[in-house]
PDB file of C-alpha atoms in Angstrom:
ATOM      1  CA  UNK A   1      29.269   3.638  -5.688  1.00 41.00           C
ATOM      2  CA  UNK A   2      26.103   5.692  -5.244  1.00 41.00           C
ATOM      3  CA  UNK A   3      25.248   5.145  -8.934  1.00 44.00           C
ATOM      4  CA  UNK A   4      25.346   1.424  -8.323  1.00 40.00           C
ATOM      5  CA  UNK A   5      22.908   1.746  -5.428  1.00 39.00           C
ATOM      6  CA  UNK A   6      20.517   3.746  -7.617  1.00 38.00           C
ATOM      7  CA  UNK A   7      20.733   1.111 -10.338  1.00 41.00           C
ATOM      8  CA  UNK A   8      19.888  -1.674  -7.893  1.00 41.00           C
ATOM      9  CA  UNK A   9      16.920   0.268  -6.517  1.00 54.00           C
ATOM     10  CA  UNK A  10      15.587   0.765 -10.067  1.00 61.00           C
ATOM     11  CA  UNK A  11      15.257  -3.005 -10.453  1.00 81.00           C
ATOM     12  CA  UNK A  12      12.881  -3.234  -7.506  1.00 86.00           C
ATOM     13  CA  UNK A  13       9.217  -3.764  -8.363  1.00 88.00           C
ATOM     14  CA  UNK A  14       6.976  -1.686  -6.073  1.00 89.00           C
ATOM     15  CA  UNK A  15       3.613  -3.203  -5.186  1.00 90.00           C
ATOM     16  CA  UNK A  16       0.973  -1.061  -3.518  1.00 88.00           C
ATOM     17  CA  UNK A  17      -1.227  -3.424  -1.512  1.00 88.00           C
ATOM     18  CA  UNK A  18      -4.118  -2.010   0.488  1.00 84.00           C
ATOM     19  CA  UNK A  19      -7.652  -2.911   1.490  1.00 82.00           C
ATOM     20  CA  UNK A  20     -10.576  -2.297   3.764  1.00 82.00           C
ATOM     21  CA  UNK A  21     -10.527  -2.702   7.535  1.00 84.00           C
ATOM     22  CA  UNK A  22     -12.980  -5.629   7.458  1.00 83.00           C
ATOM     23  CA  UNK A  23     -10.653  -7.852   5.383  1.00 85.00           C
ATOM     24  CA  UNK A  24      -9.335 -10.650   7.634  1.00 87.00           C
ATOM     25  CA  UNK A  25      -8.313 -13.506   5.319  1.00 87.00           C
ATOM     26  CA  UNK A  26      -4.725 -14.194   6.373  1.00 90.00           C
ATOM     27  CA  UNK A  27      -4.230 -16.996   3.862  1.00 91.00           C
ATOM     28  CA  UNK A  28      -4.870 -14.749   0.835  1.00 89.00           C
ATOM     29  CA  UNK A  29      -2.396 -12.110   2.020  1.00 90.00           C
ATOM     30  CA  UNK A  30       0.265 -14.649   2.983  1.00 92.00           C
ATOM     31  CA  UNK A  31      -0.014 -16.503  -0.353  1.00 91.00           C
ATOM     32  CA  UNK A  32      -0.040 -13.236  -2.296  1.00 89.00           C
ATOM     33  CA  UNK A  33       3.167 -11.921  -0.736  1.00 91.00           C
ATOM     34  CA  UNK A  34       4.857 -15.326  -0.978  1.00 92.00           C
ATOM     35  CA  UNK A  35       3.971 -15.600  -4.684  1.00 90.00           C
ATOM     36  CA  UNK A  36       5.203 -12.069  -5.386  1.00 89.00           C
ATOM     37  CA  UNK A  37       8.435 -12.767  -3.559  1.00 90.00           C
ATOM     38  CA  UNK A  38       9.098 -15.998  -5.459  1.00 89.00           C
ATOM     39  CA  UNK A  39       8.070 -14.566  -8.848  1.00 88.00           C
ATOM     40  CA  UNK A  40      10.236 -11.458  -8.595  1.00 86.00           C
ATOM     41  CA  UNK A  41      13.108 -13.151  -6.704  1.00 81.00           C
ATOM     42  CA  UNK A  42      13.182 -10.838  -3.681  1.00 76.00           C
ATOM     43  CA  UNK A  43      13.382  -7.675  -5.817  1.00 86.00           C
ATOM     44  CA  UNK A  44      10.108  -6.309  -4.468  1.00 89.00           C
ATOM     45  CA  UNK A  45       9.016  -3.506  -2.202  1.00 91.00           C
ATOM     46  CA  UNK A  46       5.628  -3.706  -0.519  1.00 92.00           C
ATOM     47  CA  UNK A  47       3.863  -0.402   0.105  1.00 90.00           C
ATOM     48  CA  UNK A  48       0.631   0.060   2.023  1.00 90.00           C
ATOM     49  CA  UNK A  49      -1.445   2.873   3.451  1.00 85.00           C
ATOM     50  CA  UNK A  50      -0.569   1.947   7.039  1.00 84.00           C
ATOM     51  CA  UNK A  51      -4.038   1.312   8.398  1.00 84.00           C
ATOM     52  CA  UNK A  52      -4.258  -0.090  11.943  1.00 87.00           C
ATOM     53  CA  UNK A  53      -6.624  -2.951  11.045  1.00 88.00           C
ATOM     54  CA  UNK A  54      -7.760  -5.176   8.225  1.00 86.00           C
ATOM     55  CA  UNK A  55      -5.812  -5.759   5.031  1.00 88.00           C
ATOM     56  CA  UNK A  56      -3.078  -3.175   5.700  1.00 89.00           C
ATOM     57  CA  UNK A  57      -2.304  -4.727   9.078  1.00 92.00           C
ATOM     58  CA  UNK A  58      -1.987  -8.183   7.501  1.00 92.00           C
ATOM     59  CA  UNK A  59       0.121  -6.890   4.616  1.00 92.00           C
ATOM     60  CA  UNK A  60       2.541  -5.285   7.062  1.00 92.00           C
ATOM     61  CA  UNK A  61       2.723  -8.407   9.200  1.00 93.00           C
ATOM     62  CA  UNK A  62       3.435 -10.856   6.375  1.00 93.00           C
ATOM     63  CA  UNK A  63       5.692  -8.545   4.353  1.00 92.00           C
ATOM     64  CA  UNK A  64       7.965  -8.083   7.358  1.00 93.00           C
ATOM     65  CA  UNK A  65       7.701 -11.743   8.342  1.00 93.00           C
ATOM     66  CA  UNK A  66       8.852 -12.823   4.866  1.00 91.00           C
ATOM     67  CA  UNK A  67      11.721 -10.334   4.798  1.00 90.00           C
ATOM     68  CA  UNK A  68      10.363  -7.989   2.120  1.00 90.00           C
ATOM     69  CA  UNK A  69      11.220  -4.309   1.985  1.00 92.00           C
ATOM     70  CA  UNK A  70       8.190  -2.517   3.435  1.00 93.00           C
ATOM     71  CA  UNK A  71       7.066   1.125   3.531  1.00 93.00           C
ATOM     72  CA  UNK A  72       3.776   2.642   4.564  1.00 91.00           C
ATOM     73  CA  UNK A  73       2.212   5.888   3.437  1.00 87.00           C
ATOM     74  CA  UNK A  74       0.276   6.668   6.572  1.00 86.00           C
ATOM     75  CA  UNK A  75      -1.794   9.876   6.840  1.00 84.00           C
ATOM     76  CA  UNK A  76      -0.308  13.198   7.914  1.00 83.00           C
ATOM     77  CA  UNK A  77      -2.372  13.368  11.112  1.00 85.00           C
ATOM     78  CA  UNK A  78      -0.943  10.063  12.425  1.00 85.00           C
ATOM     79  CA  UNK A  79       2.355   9.469  14.189  1.00 87.00           C
ATOM     80  CA  UNK A  80       5.645   8.643  12.504  1.00 90.00           C
ATOM     81  CA  UNK A  81       6.484   4.935  12.563  1.00 88.00           C
ATOM     82  CA  UNK A  82       9.587   2.927  11.790  1.00 91.00           C
ATOM     83  CA  UNK A  83       8.221   2.123   8.320  1.00 91.00           C
ATOM     84  CA  UNK A  84       6.820   5.551   7.380  1.00 88.00           C
ATOM     85  CA  UNK A  85       7.640   6.706   3.864  1.00 87.00           C
ATOM     86  CA  UNK A  86       8.079  10.375   4.770  1.00 86.00           C
ATOM     87  CA  UNK A  87      10.400  12.131   7.258  1.00 86.00           C
ATOM     88  CA  UNK A  88       9.250  12.542  10.887  1.00 88.00           C
ATOM     89  CA  UNK A  89       8.406  16.247  10.535  1.00 88.00           C
ATOM     90  CA  UNK A  90       5.736  15.337   7.940  1.00 82.00           C
ATOM     91  CA  UNK A  91       3.580  13.662  10.621  1.00 84.00           C
ATOM     92  CA  UNK A  92       1.641  14.664  13.775  1.00 84.00           C
ATOM     93  CA  UNK A  93      -0.133  17.526  12.034  1.00 82.00           C
ATOM     94  CA  UNK A  94      -3.655  18.616  12.790  1.00 81.00           C
ATOM     95  CA  UNK A  95      -6.190  16.975  10.466  1.00 76.00           C
ATOM     96  CA  UNK A  96      -7.227  19.199   7.584  1.00 72.00           C
ATOM     97  CA  UNK A  97      -9.165  18.339   4.398  1.00 72.00           C
ATOM     98  CA  UNK A  98      -6.351  19.739   2.247  1.00 68.00           C
ATOM     99  CA  UNK A  99      -3.840  17.283   3.755  1.00 69.00           C
ATOM    100  CA  UNK A 100      -6.230  14.338   3.883  1.00 68.00           C
ATOM    101  CA  UNK A 101      -5.080  12.717   0.630  1.00 69.00           C
ATOM    102  CA  UNK A 102      -1.408  13.717   0.449  1.00 69.00           C
ATOM    103  CA  UNK A 103      -0.287  10.231   1.423  1.00 71.00           C
ATOM    104  CA  UNK A 104      -2.624   8.586  -1.123  1.00 72.00           C
ATOM    105  CA  UNK A 105      -1.345  10.796  -3.949  1.00 71.00           C
ATOM    106  CA  UNK A 106       2.287   9.949  -3.220  1.00 75.00           C
ATOM    107  CA  UNK A 107       1.312   6.286  -2.846  1.00 76.00           C
ATOM    108  CA  UNK A 108      -0.261   6.196  -6.331  1.00 75.00           C
ATOM    109  CA  UNK A 109       2.762   7.871  -7.912  1.00 77.00           C
ATOM    110  CA  UNK A 110       5.360   5.615  -6.274  1.00 80.00           C
ATOM    111  CA  UNK A 111       3.849   2.175  -6.963  1.00 80.00           C
ATOM    112  CA  UNK A 112       4.319   0.120 -10.133  1.00 81.00           C
ATOM    113  CA  UNK A 113       1.311  -2.131  -9.530  1.00 82.00           C
ATOM    114  CA  UNK A 114      -1.682  -1.944  -7.197  1.00 79.00           C
ATOM    115  CA  UNK A 115      -3.502  -4.776  -5.456  1.00 80.00           C
ATOM    116  CA  UNK A 116      -6.727  -4.072  -3.571  1.00 78.00           C
ATOM    117  CA  UNK A 117      -7.967  -6.597  -1.001  1.00 79.00           C
ATOM    118  CA  UNK A 118     -11.616  -6.419  -0.079  1.00 76.00           C
ATOM    119  CA  UNK A 119     -14.170  -8.612   1.644  1.00 74.00           C
ATOM    120  CA  UNK A 120     -17.127  -6.945  -0.044  1.00 69.00           C
ATOM    121  CA  UNK A 121     -17.627  -4.408  -2.783  1.00 63.00           C
ATOM    122  CA  UNK A 122     -20.875  -2.576  -2.128  1.00 64.00           C
ATOM    123  CA  UNK A 123     -21.531   0.554  -4.243  1.00 59.00           C
ATOM    124  CA  UNK A 124     -22.791   2.455  -1.186  1.00 62.00           C
ATOM    125  CA  UNK A 125     -19.777   1.566   0.950  1.00 66.00           C
ATOM    126  CA  UNK A 126     -17.198   4.332   1.599  1.00 67.00           C
ATOM    127  CA  UNK A 127     -14.262   2.033   0.785  1.00 67.00           C
ATOM    128  CA  UNK A 128     -15.874   1.018  -2.518  1.00 67.00           C
ATOM    129  CA  UNK A 129     -16.184   4.666  -3.499  1.00 69.00           C
ATOM    130  CA  UNK A 130     -12.497   5.188  -2.665  1.00 69.00           C
ATOM    131  CA  UNK A 131     -11.575   2.150  -4.779  1.00 69.00           C
ATOM    132  CA  UNK A 132     -13.566   3.600  -7.678  1.00 70.00           C
ATOM    133  CA  UNK A 133     -11.785   6.969  -7.492  1.00 70.00           C
ATOM    134  CA  UNK A 134      -8.384   5.305  -7.090  1.00 68.00           C
ATOM    135  CA  UNK A 135      -9.103   3.045 -10.073  1.00 68.00           C
ATOM    136  CA  UNK A 136      -9.619   6.166 -12.168  1.00 68.00           C
ATOM    137  CA  UNK A 137      -6.243   7.470 -10.943  1.00 66.00           C
ATOM    138  CA  UNK A 138      -4.558   4.150 -11.740  1.00 65.00           C
ATOM    139  CA  UNK A 139      -5.892   4.103 -15.297  1.00 65.00           C
ATOM    140  CA  UNK A 140      -4.976   7.758 -15.795  1.00 62.00           C
ATOM    141  CA  UNK A 141      -1.412   7.024 -14.645  1.00 59.00           C
ATOM    142  CA  UNK A 142      -1.394   3.840 -16.791  1.00 63.00           C
ATOM    143  CA  UNK A 143      -0.587   1.575 -13.841  1.00 64.00           C
ATOM    144  CA  UNK A 144      -1.590  -2.072 -13.395  1.00 64.00           C
ATOM    145  CA  UNK A 145      -4.461  -2.736 -11.018  1.00 62.00           C
ATOM    146  CA  UNK A 146      -5.778  -5.977  -9.483  1.00 70.00           C
ATOM    147  CA  UNK A 147      -8.800  -6.464  -7.240  1.00 67.00           C
ATOM    148  CA  UNK A 148      -8.846  -9.514  -4.956  1.00 68.00           C
ATOM    149  CA  UNK A 149     -12.189 -10.126  -3.297  1.00 64.00           C
ATOM    150  CA  UNK A 150     -12.595 -12.535  -0.399  1.00 64.00           C
ATOM    151  CA  UNK A 151     -15.210 -15.192  -1.094  1.00 58.00           C
ATOM    152  CA  UNK A 152     -16.465 -15.278   2.496  1.00 50.00           C
TER     153      UNK A 152
END
């Protein structure tokens, strides 16, 4: 019986959807999750980085609203939530540079495809620099990557 559960979980497509905190286009996120759900016939898992605002907040809202399986890879120095990907003892640690990217590394390894939502892509912006470094990781891991930029 446990083998059957593992087999079913292997058929799930894992989408890592994240973005900057200034992204506020609800329609793009809602349409994106709806299209993924219809295309993959409910065999999807939405993963995000668990940010409190912007794209991650909208992804969480619409993924749960549409009944998708949802997990978030929130940072070590934050509190454990109902949707956290790691066990409770992983969280509520003091911030340290060594632990700063643990959640991002596990996020990149777990996802099958990545979708980045951004309202602007400015080379001097901190988020843009993070997208650039994560893009290098995605290509190194040979994972699919899509950038959706808001036209506003």
